[in-house]
Amino acid sequence: FASILEHSIDAVNQLQQEADLSVVKFGHDQATLDEVMISFQKAKFAFDALTQIRNKLLDAFEELQRMRI
């Protein structure tokens, strides 16, 4: 499970780095505005999904803590 989570975090980080690079490319006329917007939307979607997964994991952990054994 930890390796899957780590891989997911790495993938989100990679998408964010690609979005940053697309801005630099746009500044040098090597990318279009559409390409920049698409790369930022991909990064945002991936980050939002990872945030939702984190929230669900925290909710599950808190629920386990509330359970009486």
PDB file of N, CA and C in Angstrom:
ATOM      1  N   PHE A   1       0.822  -1.202   0.000  1.00  0.00           N
ATOM      2  CA  PHE A   1       0.000   0.000   0.000  1.00  0.00           C
ATOM      3  C   PHE A   1       0.860   1.258   0.000  1.00  0.00           C
ATOM      4  N   ALA A   2       1.916   1.231   0.796  1.00  0.00           N
ATOM      5  CA  ALA A   2       2.803   2.398   0.895  1.00  0.00           C
ATOM      6  C   ALA A   2       3.460   2.697  -0.444  1.00  0.00           C
ATOM      7  N   SER A   3       3.838   1.653  -1.166  1.00  0.00           N
ATOM      8  CA  SER A   3       4.487   1.880  -2.462  1.00  0.00           C
ATOM      9  C   SER A   3       3.508   2.468  -3.478  1.00  0.00           C
ATOM     10  N   ILE A   4       2.258   2.068  -3.412  1.00  0.00           N
ATOM     11  CA  ILE A   4       1.245   2.623  -4.310  1.00  0.00           C
ATOM     12  C   ILE A   4       1.034   4.103  -4.007  1.00  0.00           C
ATOM     13  N   LEU A   5       0.945   4.420  -2.728  1.00  0.00           N
ATOM     14  CA  LEU A   5       0.765   5.808  -2.322  1.00  0.00           C
ATOM     15  C   LEU A   5       1.969   6.656  -2.724  1.00  0.00           C
ATOM     16  N   GLU A   6       3.164   6.112  -2.516  1.00  0.00           N
ATOM     17  CA  GLU A   6       4.377   6.836  -2.899  1.00  0.00           C
ATOM     18  C   GLU A   6       4.424   7.066  -4.413  1.00  0.00           C
ATOM     19  N   HIS A   7       4.046   6.061  -5.176  1.00  0.00           N
ATOM     20  CA  HIS A   7       4.022   6.195  -6.631  1.00  0.00           C
ATOM     21  C   HIS A   7       3.014   7.263  -7.061  1.00  0.00           C
ATOM     22  N   SER A   8       1.877   7.304  -6.388  1.00  0.00           N
ATOM     23  CA  SER A   8       0.856   8.302  -6.711  1.00  0.00           C
ATOM     24  C   SER A   8       1.349   9.716  -6.427  1.00  0.00           C
ATOM     25  N   ILE A   9       2.025   9.887  -5.303  1.00  0.00           N
ATOM     26  CA  ILE A   9       2.581  11.197  -4.961  1.00  0.00           C
ATOM     27  C   ILE A   9       3.630  11.609  -5.978  1.00  0.00           C
ATOM     28  N   ASP A  10       4.469  10.669  -6.378  1.00  0.00           N
ATOM     29  CA  ASP A  10       5.485  10.961  -7.396  1.00  0.00           C
ATOM     30  C   ASP A  10       4.850  11.351  -8.730  1.00  0.00           C
ATOM     31  N   ALA A  11       3.769  10.675  -9.089  1.00  0.00           N
ATOM     32  CA  ALA A  11       3.084  10.982 -10.349  1.00  0.00           C
ATOM     33  C   ALA A  11       2.478  12.379 -10.319  1.00  0.00           C
ATOM     34  N   VAL A  12       1.878  12.744  -9.196  1.00  0.00           N
ATOM     35  CA  VAL A  12       1.308  14.091  -9.065  1.00  0.00           C
ATOM     36  C   VAL A  12       2.411  15.136  -9.138  1.00  0.00           C
ATOM     37  N   ASN A  13       3.518  14.866  -8.463  1.00  0.00           N
ATOM     38  CA  ASN A  13       4.651  15.788  -8.503  1.00  0.00           C
ATOM     39  C   ASN A  13       5.168  15.952  -9.928  1.00  0.00           C
ATOM     40  N   GLN A  14       5.244  14.863 -10.665  1.00  0.00           N
ATOM     41  CA  GLN A  14       5.707  14.922 -12.053  1.00  0.00           C
ATOM     42  C   GLN A  14       4.770  15.781 -12.900  1.00  0.00           C
ATOM     43  N   LEU A  15       3.485  15.631 -12.714  1.00  0.00           N
ATOM     44  CA  LEU A  15       2.521  16.439 -13.471  1.00  0.00           C
ATOM     45  C   LEU A  15       2.656  17.922 -13.130  1.00  0.00           C
ATOM     46  N   GLN A  16       2.912  18.223 -11.862  1.00  0.00           N
ATOM     47  CA  GLN A  16       3.089  19.621 -11.472  1.00  0.00           C
ATOM     48  C   GLN A  16       4.375  20.197 -12.076  1.00  0.00           C
ATOM     49  N   GLN A  17       5.421  19.403 -12.132  1.00  0.00           N
ATOM     50  CA  GLN A  17       6.664  19.858 -12.747  1.00  0.00           C
ATOM     51  C   GLN A  17       6.485  20.076 -14.248  1.00  0.00           C
ATOM     52  N   GLU A  18       5.708  19.209 -14.888  1.00  0.00           N
ATOM     53  CA  GLU A  18       5.431  19.376 -16.315  1.00  0.00           C
ATOM     54  C   GLU A  18       4.623  20.644 -16.562  1.00  0.00           C
ATOM     55  N   ALA A  19       3.702  20.948 -15.675  1.00  0.00           N
ATOM     56  CA  ALA A  19       2.923  22.182 -15.813  1.00  0.00           C
ATOM     57  C   ALA A  19       3.824  23.403 -15.679  1.00  0.00           C
ATOM     58  N   ASP A  20       4.730  23.367 -14.720  1.00  0.00           N
ATOM     59  CA  ASP A  20       5.685  24.469 -14.559  1.00  0.00           C
ATOM     60  C   ASP A  20       6.568  24.622 -15.797  1.00  0.00           C
ATOM     61  N   LEU A  21       7.009  23.501 -16.339  1.00  0.00           N
ATOM     62  CA  LEU A  21       7.850  23.541 -17.533  1.00  0.00           C
ATOM     63  C   LEU A  21       7.082  24.097 -18.727  1.00  0.00           C
ATOM     64  N   SER A  22       5.802  23.798 -18.816  1.00  0.00           N
ATOM     65  CA  SER A  22       5.013  24.302 -19.937  1.00  0.00           C
ATOM     66  C   SER A  22       4.916  25.824 -19.898  1.00  0.00           C
ATOM     67  N   VAL A  23       4.903  26.406 -18.697  1.00  0.00           N
ATOM     68  CA  VAL A  23       4.891  27.865 -18.580  1.00  0.00           C
ATOM     69  C   VAL A  23       6.199  28.445 -19.111  1.00  0.00           C
ATOM     70  N   VAL A  24       7.296  27.811 -18.771  1.00  0.00           N
ATOM     71  CA  VAL A  24       8.601  28.268 -19.267  1.00  0.00           C
ATOM     72  C   VAL A  24       8.650  28.155 -20.789  1.00  0.00           C
ATOM     73  N   LYS A  25       8.164  27.033 -21.305  1.00  0.00           N
ATOM     74  CA  LYS A  25       8.130  26.852 -22.754  1.00  0.00           C
ATOM     75  C   LYS A  25       7.246  27.899 -23.424  1.00  0.00           C
ATOM     76  N   PHE A  26       6.133  28.216 -22.781  1.00  0.00           N
ATOM     77  CA  PHE A  26       5.233  29.234 -23.318  1.00  0.00           C
ATOM     78  C   PHE A  26       5.947  30.584 -23.382  1.00  0.00           C
ATOM     79  N   GLY A  27       6.741  30.873 -22.373  1.00  0.00           N
ATOM     80  CA  GLY A  27       7.498  32.128 -22.354  1.00  0.00           C
ATOM     81  C   GLY A  27       8.524  32.212 -23.466  1.00  0.00           C
ATOM     82  N   HIS A  28       8.967  31.055 -23.941  1.00  0.00           N
ATOM     83  CA  HIS A  28       9.943  31.017 -25.041  1.00  0.00           C
ATOM     84  C   HIS A  28       9.283  30.670 -26.369  1.00  0.00           C
ATOM     85  N   ASP A  29       7.974  30.798 -26.442  1.00  0.00           N
ATOM     86  CA  ASP A  29       7.200  30.484 -27.663  1.00  0.00           C
ATOM     87  C   ASP A  29       7.406  29.051 -28.143  1.00  0.00           C
ATOM     88  N   GLN A  30       7.586  28.125 -27.198  1.00  0.00           N
ATOM     89  CA  GLN A  30       7.743  26.715 -27.549  1.00  0.00           C
ATOM     90  C   GLN A  30       6.505  25.901 -27.192  1.00  0.00           C
ATOM     91  N   ALA A  31       5.508  26.558 -26.624  1.00  0.00           N
ATOM     92  CA  ALA A  31       4.250  25.891 -26.282  1.00  0.00           C
ATOM     93  C   ALA A  31       3.114  26.882 -26.469  1.00  0.00           C
ATOM     94  N   THR A  32       1.946  26.336 -26.768  1.00  0.00           N
ATOM     95  CA  THR A  32       0.773  27.190 -26.938  1.00  0.00           C
ATOM     96  C   THR A  32       0.062  27.367 -25.595  1.00  0.00           C
ATOM     97  N   LEU A  33      -0.799  28.347 -25.541  1.00  0.00           N
ATOM     98  CA  LEU A  33      -1.580  28.576 -24.332  1.00  0.00           C
ATOM     99  C   LEU A  33      -2.464  27.363 -24.020  1.00  0.00           C
ATOM    100  N   ASP A  34      -2.981  26.729 -25.055  1.00  0.00           N
ATOM    101  CA  ASP A  34      -3.804  25.528 -24.862  1.00  0.00           C
ATOM    102  C   ASP A  34      -3.005  24.427 -24.170  1.00  0.00           C
ATOM    103  N   GLU A  35      -1.764  24.238 -24.591  1.00  0.00           N
ATOM    104  CA  GLU A  35      -0.919  23.211 -23.977  1.00  0.00           C
ATOM    105  C   GLU A  35      -0.649  23.525 -22.508  1.00  0.00           C
ATOM    106  N   VAL A  36      -0.440  24.791 -22.220  1.00  0.00           N
ATOM    107  CA  VAL A  36      -0.206  25.207 -20.831  1.00  0.00           C
ATOM    108  C   VAL A  36      -1.439  24.934 -19.986  1.00  0.00           C
ATOM    109  N   MET A  37      -2.598  25.327 -20.493  1.00  0.00           N
ATOM    110  CA  MET A  37      -3.841  25.136 -19.741  1.00  0.00           C
ATOM    111  C   MET A  37      -4.136  23.650 -19.522  1.00  0.00           C
ATOM    112  N   ILE A  38      -3.894  22.835 -20.527  1.00  0.00           N
ATOM    113  CA  ILE A  38      -4.134  21.394 -20.396  1.00  0.00           C
ATOM    114  C   ILE A  38      -3.204  20.788 -19.353  1.00  0.00           C
ATOM    115  N   SER A  39      -1.927  21.170 -19.381  1.00  0.00           N
ATOM    116  CA  SER A  39      -0.992  20.614 -18.404  1.00  0.00           C
ATOM    117  C   SER A  39      -1.351  21.048 -16.991  1.00  0.00           C
ATOM    118  N   PHE A  40      -1.827  22.286 -16.822  1.00  0.00           N
ATOM    119  CA  PHE A  40      -2.233  22.734 -15.497  1.00  0.00           C
ATOM    120  C   PHE A  40      -3.503  22.028 -15.030  1.00  0.00           C
ATOM    121  N   GLN A  41      -4.428  21.773 -15.943  1.00  0.00           N
ATOM    122  CA  GLN A  41      -5.651  21.056 -15.571  1.00  0.00           C
ATOM    123  C   GLN A  41      -5.347  19.616 -15.171  1.00  0.00           C
ATOM    124  N   LYS A  42      -4.428  18.973 -15.884  1.00  0.00           N
ATOM    125  CA  LYS A  42      -4.032  17.613 -15.515  1.00  0.00           C
ATOM    126  C   LYS A  42      -3.430  17.596 -14.119  1.00  0.00           C
ATOM    127  N   ALA A  43      -2.544  18.540 -13.851  1.00  0.00           N
ATOM    128  CA  ALA A  43      -1.901  18.608 -12.540  1.00  0.00           C
ATOM    129  C   ALA A  43      -2.922  18.895 -11.445  1.00  0.00           C
ATOM    130  N   LYS A  44      -3.849  19.786 -11.723  1.00  0.00           N
ATOM    131  CA  LYS A  44      -4.874  20.131 -10.729  1.00  0.00           C
ATOM    132  C   LYS A  44      -5.782  18.935 -10.448  1.00  0.00           C
ATOM    133  N   PHE A  45      -6.193  18.235 -11.491  1.00  0.00           N
ATOM    134  CA  PHE A  45      -7.058  17.076 -11.317  1.00  0.00           C
ATOM    135  C   PHE A  45      -6.356  15.998 -10.492  1.00  0.00           C
ATOM    136  N   ALA A  46      -5.094  15.737 -10.800  1.00  0.00           N
ATOM    137  CA  ALA A  46      -4.333  14.721 -10.072  1.00  0.00           C
ATOM    138  C   ALA A  46      -4.152  15.124  -8.609  1.00  0.00           C
ATOM    139  N   PHE A  47      -3.853  16.400  -8.372  1.00  0.00           N
ATOM    140  CA  PHE A  47      -3.672  16.875  -7.000  1.00  0.00           C
ATOM    141  C   PHE A  47      -4.980  16.801  -6.221  1.00  0.00           C
ATOM    142  N   ASP A  48      -6.071  17.179  -6.846  1.00  0.00           N
ATOM    143  CA  ASP A  48      -7.379  17.099  -6.184  1.00  0.00           C
ATOM    144  C   ASP A  48      -7.736  15.654  -5.842  1.00  0.00           C
ATOM    145  N   ALA A  49      -7.449  14.731  -6.749  1.00  0.00           N
ATOM    146  CA  ALA A  49      -7.735  13.327  -6.498  1.00  0.00           C
ATOM    147  C   ALA A  49      -6.886  12.810  -5.338  1.00  0.00           C
ATOM    148  N   LEU A  50      -5.614  13.175  -5.313  1.00  0.00           N
ATOM    149  CA  LEU A  50      -4.734  12.750  -4.228  1.00  0.00           C
ATOM    150  C   LEU A  50      -5.192  13.345  -2.897  1.00  0.00           C
ATOM    151  N   THR A  51      -5.659  14.574  -2.917  1.00  0.00           N
ATOM    152  CA  THR A  51      -6.168  15.205  -1.700  1.00  0.00           C
ATOM    153  C   THR A  51      -7.397  14.474  -1.187  1.00  0.00           C
ATOM    154  N   GLN A  52      -8.267  14.064  -2.083  1.00  0.00           N
ATOM    155  CA  GLN A  52      -9.462  13.313  -1.673  1.00  0.00           C
ATOM    156  C   GLN A  52      -9.078  11.956  -1.063  1.00  0.00           C
ATOM    157  N   ILE A  53      -8.083  11.313  -1.645  1.00  0.00           N
ATOM    158  CA  ILE A  53      -7.611  10.034  -1.100  1.00  0.00           C
ATOM    159  C   ILE A  53      -7.049  10.242   0.296  1.00  0.00           C
ATOM    160  N   ARG A  54      -6.267  11.292   0.471  1.00  0.00           N
ATOM    161  CA  ARG A  54      -5.709  11.600   1.786  1.00  0.00           C
ATOM    162  C   ARG A  54      -6.821  11.840   2.796  1.00  0.00           C
ATOM    163  N   ASN A  55      -7.833  12.602   2.398  1.00  0.00           N
ATOM    164  CA  ASN A  55      -8.941  12.890   3.300  1.00  0.00           C
ATOM    165  C   ASN A  55      -9.674  11.617   3.706  1.00  0.00           C
ATOM    166  N   LYS A  56      -9.880  10.713   2.764  1.00  0.00           N
ATOM    167  CA  LYS A  56     -10.559   9.452   3.069  1.00  0.00           C
ATOM    168  C   LYS A  56      -9.713   8.594   4.009  1.00  0.00           C
ATOM    169  N   LEU A  57      -8.398   8.581   3.797  1.00  0.00           N
ATOM    170  CA  LEU A  57      -7.522   7.828   4.687  1.00  0.00           C
ATOM    171  C   LEU A  57      -7.538   8.398   6.102  1.00  0.00           C
ATOM    172  N   LEU A  58      -7.530   9.715   6.216  1.00  0.00           N
ATOM    173  CA  LEU A  58      -7.601  10.344   7.533  1.00  0.00           C
ATOM    174  C   LEU A  58      -8.932  10.045   8.221  1.00  0.00           C
ATOM    175  N   ASP A  59     -10.012  10.088   7.464  1.00  0.00           N
ATOM    176  CA  ASP A  59     -11.317   9.752   8.025  1.00  0.00           C
ATOM    177  C   ASP A  59     -11.339   8.313   8.543  1.00  0.00           C
ATOM    178  N   ALA A  60     -10.767   7.402   7.764  1.00  0.00           N
ATOM    179  CA  ALA A  60     -10.733   5.998   8.175  1.00  0.00           C
ATOM    180  C   ALA A  60      -9.867   5.827   9.429  1.00  0.00           C
ATOM    181  N   PHE A  61      -8.732   6.507   9.481  1.00  0.00           N
ATOM    182  CA  PHE A  61      -7.860   6.438  10.645  1.00  0.00           C
ATOM    183  C   PHE A  61      -8.562   6.975  11.887  1.00  0.00           C
ATOM    184  N   GLU A  62      -9.243   8.090  11.754  1.00  0.00           N
ATOM    185  CA  GLU A  62      -9.976   8.665  12.886  1.00  0.00           C
ATOM    186  C   GLU A  62     -11.096   7.744  13.346  1.00  0.00           C
ATOM    187  N   GLU A  63     -11.744   7.091  12.413  1.00  0.00           N
ATOM    188  CA  GLU A  63     -12.801   6.146  12.761  1.00  0.00           C
ATOM    189  C   GLU A  63     -12.218   4.959  13.528  1.00  0.00           C
ATOM    190  N   LEU A  64     -11.064   4.486  13.114  1.00  0.00           N
ATOM    191  CA  LEU A  64     -10.413   3.395  13.838  1.00  0.00           C
ATOM    192  C   LEU A  64     -10.043   3.815  15.245  1.00  0.00           C
ATOM    193  N   GLN A  65      -9.621   5.037  15.420  1.00  0.00           N
ATOM    194  CA  GLN A  65      -9.256   5.522  16.745  1.00  0.00           C
ATOM    195  C   GLN A  65     -10.475   5.606  17.658  1.00  0.00           C
ATOM    196  N   ARG A  66     -11.634   5.889  17.115  1.00  0.00           N
ATOM    197  CA  ARG A  66     -12.849   6.004  17.908  1.00  0.00           C
ATOM    198  C   ARG A  66     -13.432   4.635  18.312  1.00  0.00           C
ATOM    199  N   MET A  67     -13.033   3.600  17.591  1.00  0.00           N
ATOM    200  CA  MET A  67     -13.564   2.272  17.874  1.00  0.00           C
ATOM    201  C   MET A  67     -12.997   1.751  19.192  1.00  0.00           C
ATOM    202  N   ARG A  68     -13.837   1.095  19.951  1.00  0.00           N
ATOM    203  CA  ARG A  68     -13.395   0.479  21.201  1.00  0.00           C
ATOM    204  C   ARG A  68     -13.019  -0.957  20.908  1.00  0.00           C
ATOM    205  N   ILE A  69     -11.906  -1.331  21.444  1.00  0.00           N
ATOM    206  CA  ILE A  69     -11.439  -2.707  21.200  1.00  0.00           C
ATOM    207  C   ILE A  69     -11.664  -3.559  22.434  1.00  0.00           C
TER     208      ILE A  69
END
